[in-house]
XYZ file of C-alpha atoms in Angstrom:
576
model
C 124.197 109.645 90.420
C 122.908 110.872 87.255
C 121.207 108.236 84.978
C 124.069 109.448 82.174
C 126.808 108.225 83.882
C 126.979 104.535 86.150
C 130.217 105.108 88.557
C 133.027 107.386 88.349
C 135.215 107.171 84.729
C 138.164 106.439 86.262
C 136.597 103.033 88.156
C 138.231 99.651 86.984
C 134.277 98.762 87.789
C 133.142 101.216 85.700
C 131.968 99.268 82.380
C 130.623 96.269 84.447
C 128.482 98.942 86.487
C 127.484 100.846 82.958
C 126.487 97.198 81.445
C 124.562 96.556 84.312
C 122.636 99.692 84.678
C 121.858 98.806 80.911
C 121.034 95.191 81.344
C 117.785 96.351 84.036
C 116.676 98.893 81.529
C 116.131 96.545 78.945
C 114.238 94.314 80.949
C 112.109 97.081 81.953
C 112.231 98.797 78.931
C 111.079 95.598 76.771
C 108.386 94.313 79.494
C 106.701 98.054 79.840
C 106.503 97.852 76.057
C 105.314 94.536 75.937
C 102.431 95.688 78.458
C 101.745 98.971 76.817
C 100.847 96.589 73.783
C 98.438 94.095 75.039
C 96.908 95.634 77.803
C 96.720 99.267 76.645
C 96.609 99.370 72.642
C 95.084 95.958 72.040
C 91.915 96.760 73.993
C 91.617 100.405 71.762
C 91.756 99.134 68.372
C 88.784 95.997 69.762
C 91.435 93.112 70.278
C 90.368 92.696 73.931
C 89.080 89.556 73.972
C 92.726 88.090 72.236
C 94.836 90.308 74.901
C 93.349 88.459 78.432
C 93.707 85.155 76.692
C 97.633 85.928 76.713
C 97.464 87.363 79.378
C 98.511 84.347 82.267
C 101.308 82.926 80.050
C 102.898 86.595 79.702
C 102.822 87.493 83.168
C 103.678 83.759 84.096
C 107.059 84.333 81.642
C 107.439 87.660 83.426
C 108.122 86.494 86.133
C 109.960 83.601 85.168
C 112.792 85.909 83.257
C 112.852 88.822 86.336
C 113.376 85.620 88.745
C 116.182 84.631 86.124
C 117.649 87.854 86.092
C 117.202 88.529 90.163
C 119.267 85.523 90.483
C 122.544 86.239 87.828
C 122.672 89.677 88.959
C 121.970 89.895 92.761
C 121.912 93.152 94.772
C 118.622 94.780 95.147
C 117.134 92.527 91.746
C 116.207 90.336 94.672
C 114.688 92.400 97.496
C 112.835 93.835 94.468
C 111.505 90.478 93.724
C 110.531 89.534 97.510
C 108.920 92.924 97.430
C 106.791 92.048 94.146
C 106.030 88.529 95.733
C 104.564 89.810 98.829
C 101.956 91.756 96.208
C 99.106 89.573 96.115
C 96.652 92.883 96.459
C 98.258 94.433 93.333
C 99.960 91.682 90.815
C 98.523 88.761 88.913
C 98.909 85.372 91.090
C 101.213 84.306 88.164
C 104.148 86.998 89.319
C 103.827 85.954 93.042
C 103.474 83.122 92.550
C 106.438 82.209 90.706
C 108.717 84.714 92.620
C 107.379 83.597 96.160
C 110.376 80.958 96.129
C 113.284 83.967 95.378
C 115.471 83.536 98.646
C 118.700 85.822 99.391
C 120.781 83.305 98.772
C 124.029 84.034 96.790
C 127.172 81.944 95.831
C 129.148 82.823 99.047
C 132.137 85.579 98.695
C 135.972 83.694 99.081
C 137.172 83.811 102.554
C 139.950 85.840 101.581
C 138.057 88.823 100.598
C 135.709 88.626 103.677
C 138.723 88.596 105.846
C 140.531 91.581 104.171
C 137.528 93.920 104.209
C 136.544 93.193 108.041
C 140.091 93.580 109.117
C 140.619 96.966 107.038
C 136.944 97.738 109.180
C 138.302 96.411 113.099
C 141.551 97.873 111.971
C 143.450 94.539 113.167
C 143.889 91.076 112.076
C 140.916 88.374 112.780
C 143.408 86.721 114.810
C 143.590 89.523 117.601
C 139.772 90.036 117.365
C 138.803 87.077 117.855
C 139.546 83.542 119.061
C 138.666 81.411 116.051
C 136.586 82.332 112.930
C 134.558 79.811 111.043
C 135.519 80.433 107.175
C 132.604 78.496 105.875
C 129.487 81.223 106.415
C 126.173 80.551 108.336
C 124.547 82.815 105.303
C 125.644 83.926 101.855
C 123.042 87.237 101.214
C 123.173 89.944 98.449
C 123.904 92.546 101.008
C 126.430 90.732 102.923
C 127.080 87.085 104.471
C 127.352 85.801 108.002
C 130.391 83.795 110.001
C 130.203 81.852 113.160
C 133.451 83.237 115.767
C 133.915 83.245 119.359
C 135.211 86.049 121.022
C 138.742 86.809 123.294
C 138.652 85.934 126.861
C 139.086 90.322 127.365
C 135.984 90.809 125.569
C 134.320 87.638 126.725
C 135.273 89.318 130.454
C 133.628 92.492 129.039
C 129.914 91.958 127.396
C 129.550 88.471 129.079
C 129.406 86.798 125.743
C 131.352 83.673 123.964
C 130.017 83.332 120.659
C 129.064 85.646 118.467
C 127.994 85.793 114.384
C 129.801 88.315 112.674
C 128.382 90.296 109.662
C 130.448 91.521 106.847
C 129.484 94.139 104.200
C 130.142 92.135 100.414
C 132.765 93.571 99.120
C 131.700 95.810 96.418
C 128.058 96.081 96.716
C 128.036 99.717 97.412
C 128.667 100.263 93.844
C 125.962 97.662 93.221
C 123.285 99.245 95.285
C 123.958 102.591 93.659
C 123.929 101.306 90.208
C 120.805 99.370 91.124
C 119.150 102.690 92.720
C 119.607 104.708 89.631
C 117.975 102.373 87.348
C 114.937 101.981 89.605
C 114.758 105.539 89.831
C 114.990 105.919 85.754
C 112.058 102.538 86.017
C 110.394 104.839 88.002
C 110.133 108.003 86.133
C 108.705 105.870 83.305
C 106.163 104.333 85.085
C 105.027 108.313 86.213
C 104.146 109.160 82.963
C 101.713 105.792 83.020
C 98.443 107.287 83.637
C 97.021 104.155 85.820
C 100.208 103.475 87.436
C 100.522 107.274 88.329
C 96.980 107.591 89.523
C 97.641 104.965 92.156
C 101.226 104.839 93.511
C 103.731 107.819 93.292
C 106.227 105.511 91.973
C 109.138 107.954 92.069
C 108.177 108.534 96.204
C 108.197 104.528 96.308
C 111.670 104.166 94.685
C 113.021 106.610 97.389
C 111.855 105.107 100.452
C 113.057 101.852 98.490
C 116.580 103.437 98.498
C 116.107 104.816 101.983
C 115.894 101.430 103.198
C 118.415 99.549 101.324
C 120.934 102.174 102.395
C 120.009 101.957 105.921
C 120.232 98.140 105.291
C 124.641 98.146 104.207
C 124.850 100.167 107.689
C 125.341 97.973 110.066
C 125.774 101.149 112.520
C 122.361 102.080 111.752
C 121.199 97.927 112.272
C 122.781 97.617 115.552
C 121.478 101.002 116.795
C 117.742 98.784 115.420
C 118.685 96.165 116.974
C 119.422 98.033 120.499
C 115.898 100.010 119.983
C 113.783 96.695 118.797
C 115.492 94.872 122.021
C 114.003 98.076 124.223
C 110.770 98.454 122.973
C 110.678 94.048 124.070
C 112.862 94.666 126.894
C 109.403 93.059 129.203
C 107.807 91.019 127.612
C 108.498 86.979 127.624
C 107.749 86.055 124.197
C 110.536 88.227 122.618
C 114.781 87.708 122.816
C 116.851 89.718 120.906
C 120.965 89.213 120.413
C 122.959 91.787 122.331
C 125.525 94.132 120.381
C 128.942 93.391 120.781
C 130.095 97.449 119.560
C 133.329 97.002 120.628
C 133.372 94.793 116.934
C 130.970 96.621 114.935
C 131.406 99.108 112.503
C 129.750 100.540 109.365
C 130.499 96.877 107.253
C 131.033 95.054 110.390
C 128.208 94.078 112.410
C 128.927 91.241 115.428
C 125.910 90.080 117.636
C 125.313 87.404 119.923
C 125.465 83.893 118.102
C 121.362 83.195 119.093
C 120.393 80.226 116.054
C 117.983 78.001 117.488
C 115.385 76.426 115.630
C 113.956 77.914 112.654
C 110.309 78.955 113.160
C 109.036 76.883 110.317
C 111.040 74.031 111.189
C 108.193 71.955 112.352
C 109.550 69.056 112.643
C 112.783 70.367 114.881
C 109.879 72.251 116.775
C 108.047 69.298 117.261
C 111.197 67.686 118.744
C 111.579 70.078 121.469
C 108.654 69.570 122.200
C 106.453 72.863 121.083
C 103.567 72.601 118.853
C 104.144 74.800 115.478
C 100.085 75.719 115.964
C 100.802 77.528 119.609
C 103.482 79.575 118.077
C 101.714 80.994 115.176
C 98.818 83.077 117.227
C 102.051 84.484 119.617
C 103.792 85.411 116.274
C 101.390 87.128 115.146
C 100.729 88.604 117.636
C 103.949 89.898 118.409
C 103.791 91.541 114.369
C 100.573 92.875 115.523
C 102.254 94.782 119.288
C 105.270 95.940 116.356
C 102.665 98.159 113.884
C 99.612 98.960 116.155
C 101.493 100.078 119.450
C 104.455 99.994 119.178
C 104.904 102.143 115.697
C 108.584 100.632 114.708
C 108.760 96.781 113.167
C 110.848 93.875 111.689
C 110.188 94.691 107.937
C 111.643 91.360 107.215
C 109.872 88.988 109.138
C 110.569 86.073 106.808
C 111.301 82.234 108.246
C 114.703 82.881 108.536
C 114.881 85.769 110.814
C 112.989 84.474 113.082
C 113.708 81.382 115.783
C 112.202 79.718 118.403
C 114.393 79.689 121.632
C 113.741 76.869 124.116
C 113.701 78.187 127.419
C 114.438 76.482 130.563
C 111.734 73.853 131.657
C 109.420 74.566 134.912
C 107.342 71.575 134.213
C 105.675 69.763 132.140
C 104.140 70.474 128.511
C 107.089 72.751 127.587
C 105.729 75.480 130.285
C 108.785 78.008 131.480
C 109.835 78.675 135.155
C 106.969 81.652 135.067
C 104.231 79.073 133.743
C 104.809 80.454 130.343
C 105.225 78.379 126.989
C 108.481 77.304 127.474
C 110.256 79.385 124.691
C 110.518 82.495 122.994
C 111.238 84.477 119.677
C 113.799 85.291 119.070
C 114.491 88.014 116.178
C 117.633 88.512 114.123
C 118.238 90.650 111.467
C 117.358 94.392 111.939
C 118.678 96.063 108.369
C 115.244 96.141 107.385
C 113.085 98.335 109.936
C 109.950 100.593 109.623
C 108.313 103.231 111.504
C 104.668 103.837 112.306
C 103.931 107.508 111.894
C 101.469 108.146 114.817
C 98.924 109.264 112.421
C 99.315 106.173 110.344
C 98.959 104.566 113.440
C 96.005 105.580 114.380
C 94.407 105.097 111.289
C 95.682 101.285 111.345
C 94.659 100.539 114.611
C 91.172 101.462 113.365
C 91.918 99.756 110.303
C 92.134 96.405 112.279
C 89.298 97.460 114.905
C 86.825 97.383 111.678
C 88.148 94.235 110.322
C 87.678 92.357 113.526
C 84.031 93.580 113.728
C 83.267 92.837 110.231
C 82.696 96.351 109.631
C 82.744 97.067 105.760
C 81.640 101.185 106.738
C 84.213 101.244 108.770
C 86.935 99.786 107.392
C 86.523 101.806 103.947
C 87.107 104.788 106.138
C 90.307 103.633 107.655
C 91.338 102.747 104.155
C 90.434 106.662 103.394
C 92.082 107.984 106.941
C 95.305 105.863 106.024
C 96.219 107.230 102.558
C 94.473 103.860 100.284
C 91.413 105.979 99.297
C 91.601 109.451 97.878
C 89.627 112.042 100.851
C 86.946 112.817 97.539
C 86.358 109.279 96.527
C 82.293 108.187 96.645
C 82.956 104.453 98.631
C 79.048 104.110 98.371
C 79.345 100.604 96.934
C 82.953 99.789 98.274
C 81.348 99.802 101.588
C 79.034 97.334 100.178
C 80.993 95.536 98.295
C 83.187 95.072 101.726
C 80.393 94.362 103.439
C 79.158 91.718 101.968
C 82.372 90.173 102.056
C 82.303 90.058 105.245
C 78.954 88.662 105.609
C 79.965 85.533 103.378
C 83.238 85.271 104.195
C 84.401 86.839 107.228
C 86.071 84.999 110.332
C 86.490 81.758 108.271
C 90.203 80.612 108.558
C 92.482 79.537 105.405
C 90.799 75.991 105.786
C 87.948 77.220 105.576
C 88.192 79.278 102.791
C 89.658 76.351 100.738
C 86.783 74.417 101.261
C 84.426 77.454 99.606
C 83.214 76.851 96.119
C 85.781 78.389 93.906
C 83.415 80.137 91.371
C 81.740 82.101 94.407
C 84.859 83.502 94.786
C 85.388 84.215 90.566
C 82.019 86.457 91.687
C 82.905 88.119 94.009
C 86.078 88.983 92.412
C 84.549 89.998 89.329
C 82.282 92.248 91.170
C 84.887 93.858 93.788
C 87.554 94.018 91.214
C 85.131 95.995 89.468
C 84.525 98.334 92.160
C 88.127 98.946 92.930
C 89.294 99.396 89.332
C 86.501 102.609 89.458
C 87.948 104.145 92.467
C 91.048 106.246 93.216
C 92.981 103.630 95.076
C 96.436 104.882 96.053
C 99.268 103.886 97.852
C 101.043 105.480 100.366
C 105.380 105.234 99.747
C 105.547 104.437 103.413
C 102.949 101.483 103.184
C 105.908 99.787 101.183
C 107.186 98.201 104.199
C 104.182 97.591 106.366
C 102.830 95.756 103.127
C 105.491 93.573 103.449
C 105.805 93.056 106.733
C 101.958 92.037 107.306
C 102.631 89.845 104.019
C 104.833 87.695 105.851
C 103.533 87.500 108.646
C 100.626 85.976 107.031
C 102.637 83.234 104.992
C 104.708 82.146 108.236
C 101.614 81.515 110.672
C 100.042 79.845 107.507
C 103.187 77.686 107.427
C 103.077 76.945 110.615
C 99.341 75.858 110.950
C 97.588 74.873 107.930
C 94.020 75.698 110.055
C 95.874 79.251 111.188
C 92.656 81.560 111.678
C 93.988 85.171 111.476
C 90.599 86.025 113.229
C 91.035 84.418 116.055
C 94.604 86.661 116.253
C 92.661 90.002 115.766
C 89.286 89.849 117.075
C 91.473 89.546 121.279
C 93.783 92.433 119.830
C 91.261 94.251 118.323
C 89.050 94.074 121.634
C 91.934 95.581 123.616
C 93.041 98.253 121.156
C 89.306 98.890 121.461
C 89.202 99.061 125.014
C 92.574 101.764 124.968
C 90.158 103.701 122.659
C 87.725 103.877 124.853
C 89.737 104.732 128.000
C 91.707 107.492 125.502
C 87.664 108.781 124.692
C 86.957 108.614 128.501
C 90.493 110.916 129.526
C 89.567 113.322 126.762
C 85.876 113.529 128.191
C 86.955 114.095 132.012
C 89.257 116.703 130.508
C 86.757 118.697 128.462
C 84.107 118.221 131.866
C 86.704 120.048 134.223
C 87.755 122.504 131.732
C 84.252 123.343 130.891
C 83.065 123.420 134.759
C 85.954 126.058 135.632
C 84.476 127.924 132.427
C 80.974 128.084 134.398
C 82.557 128.743 137.401
C 84.506 131.680 136.116
C 81.727 132.436 133.693
C 79.492 134.422 136.376
C 82.308 136.133 137.619
C 82.721 137.996 133.952
C 79.162 138.743 133.321
C 78.514 140.706 136.867
C 81.978 142.308 136.290
C 80.709 143.284 132.597
C 77.359 144.118 134.142
C 79.222 146.526 136.542
C 81.187 148.015 134.213
C 78.419 149.256 131.837
C 76.340 150.871 134.802
C 79.749 152.418 135.737
C 79.633 154.420 132.294
C 82.970 152.785 131.806
C 82.414 150.602 128.992
C 81.699 151.847 125.684
C 78.879 149.684 124.761
C 77.946 148.986 120.704
C 74.716 147.211 120.373
C 75.047 144.946 117.590
C 78.947 143.581 119.347
C 77.122 143.256 122.618
C 73.900 141.188 121.617
C 76.665 138.562 119.676
C 78.260 138.852 122.498
C 75.683 137.871 124.734
C 74.190 135.533 122.384
C 77.290 133.545 122.405
C 77.625 133.272 125.640
C 74.472 131.849 125.961
C 75.284 129.292 123.012
C 78.224 128.567 125.279
C 76.430 127.577 127.884
C 73.962 125.911 125.994
C 76.474 123.428 124.417
C 78.748 123.407 127.529
C 75.731 121.953 129.714
C 74.739 119.402 126.267
C 78.428 118.568 126.462
C 78.273 117.672 130.054
C 75.549 115.608 129.646
C 77.059 113.456 126.630
C 80.620 113.208 128.240
C 78.294 111.587 131.594
C 75.917 109.120 129.170
C 78.743 107.931 127.157
C 80.859 107.306 130.456
C 77.650 105.861 132.436
C 77.095 103.255 129.338
C 81.424 102.536 128.856
C 80.771 101.082 132.688
C 77.590 99.754 132.073
C 77.884 97.613 129.064
C 80.870 95.625 130.997
C 77.709 94.153 132.980
C 74.607 94.457 130.906
C 75.362 94.844 127.079
C 72.050 95.489 126.089
C 71.602 98.789 129.194
C 75.580 100.091 128.001
C 74.718 100.228 123.977
C 71.345 101.892 124.699
C 73.155 104.588 127.035
C 75.888 104.870 124.341
C 73.995 105.032 121.764
C 71.830 107.843 122.848
C 74.531 110.129 124.419
C 74.426 111.086 120.656
C 71.775 113.164 121.328
C 73.257 115.910 123.616
C 76.765 115.577 121.326
C 74.573 116.518 117.885
C 73.015 119.074 119.936
C 76.132 120.463 121.493
C 77.664 120.452 118.161
C 75.349 121.674 115.692
C 72.495 123.039 117.945
C 74.442 126.752 118.411
C 75.042 127.176 114.618
C 71.666 128.437 114.373
C 71.168 132.126 113.797
C 74.873 131.889 114.633
């Protein structure tokens, strides 16, 4: 859809669509003008101090007005507000604090309209598709609403289910999403002309990803497939449960799932009443989310409290333990409309980032940031590495409760120093990071709500340690494979040299002295580098094995392995 025309000309809703489009653009245009005036123009004429004095009030007023606009318009505006509330890294606290309470809850659609759409999609009256349907919705959101129901005896026998939840798309939401995306693309075009924004974020690409996610979210066949893929990832994991899909009663606009309603993950009273300690749920939830992001590469991008239940399982003993001595409960995920996928290259970078964060390695963290695309390859990062190292040295390992005890002046001093470094570097936001950031922000919020004393480092460190073991195993496998290949080369090389010498003696080969000398020199370098590489492999493998019993000796051996490695990599370049 072009920005000039919103909705078909002959549509009865074309007027409302145009009014919605223009209202979004007026709101964005006005506030972008205000930002330009205060943040760009006034500092140029020497009034930067005035702009700074009024900034907090202006940011708060903007957030309040956007909150009101999103609640009134619904559609994707609520999704945009929720995303903004999770961007603690780039947006001021006045905005994130005001929008964090923005919930995707809107007045429900009349059941008659829901019935009409559902029956058209299923091609049968609801009374024939289900035994009963509760006309009062379980939840009403901007894109759809859900109702409890019971399957017919035939479907129940076929699926093994009885109680289900029917999720029905909100009537007319296709047109609303189309209008909102058109307006957002227009605003992204404006922002891409603002140099401080365009240098850090590819706004059109970011909106394209947001559009892809939003369109997938209103395609319930896609959500059903995502639900089953997520279930397959955790099929053998006793910590996680996923509702079954009733495919016979599912279309693009109607989704029927097993009713798995249980205790909301942040319902502390409900958890305690069931004998479940909320503080024990937090690290498990964090670990499950880490598995999705860093191991599986397919993750739930909307893990807010309304989408996660804690489901008690049959107790096998005291303390709420399950049948196999487990915790006696599972984390049940619902709503798979917003899912993200981490490409293998990005996943490798994220794993390195996690390991660096757990080991308080400032330089490693900066290198990982560059690998995942947050820093441009040409960035000069010495100051950032120093700032990150100081940050880890002072605050690393502290939980949220401990951080609250730190003198706020220390935070301000570090923030000022760190902020200057960040602003001086060419940071950018890769578009695929949108959902990753959202998932991590929501995960952190849920864990803090479960346990005010929750220390994210306690969850990161054992996970990072395991990742480090896995990475080391991969390195050893690669070295072993290379050693086999080099051994084969060493076995075949004398025969090849002998054959070459025989051909020269017989006069069956035409010799060009410069080429032969280069070839012999290259073979000599290859032999030397092969031996050095084998020595490197042997020393690092020995260090890895010894380190589990003798940390000092193992570490020394692993460090020493760098000598033959450096010689193998760079020694043969002289004169080559």
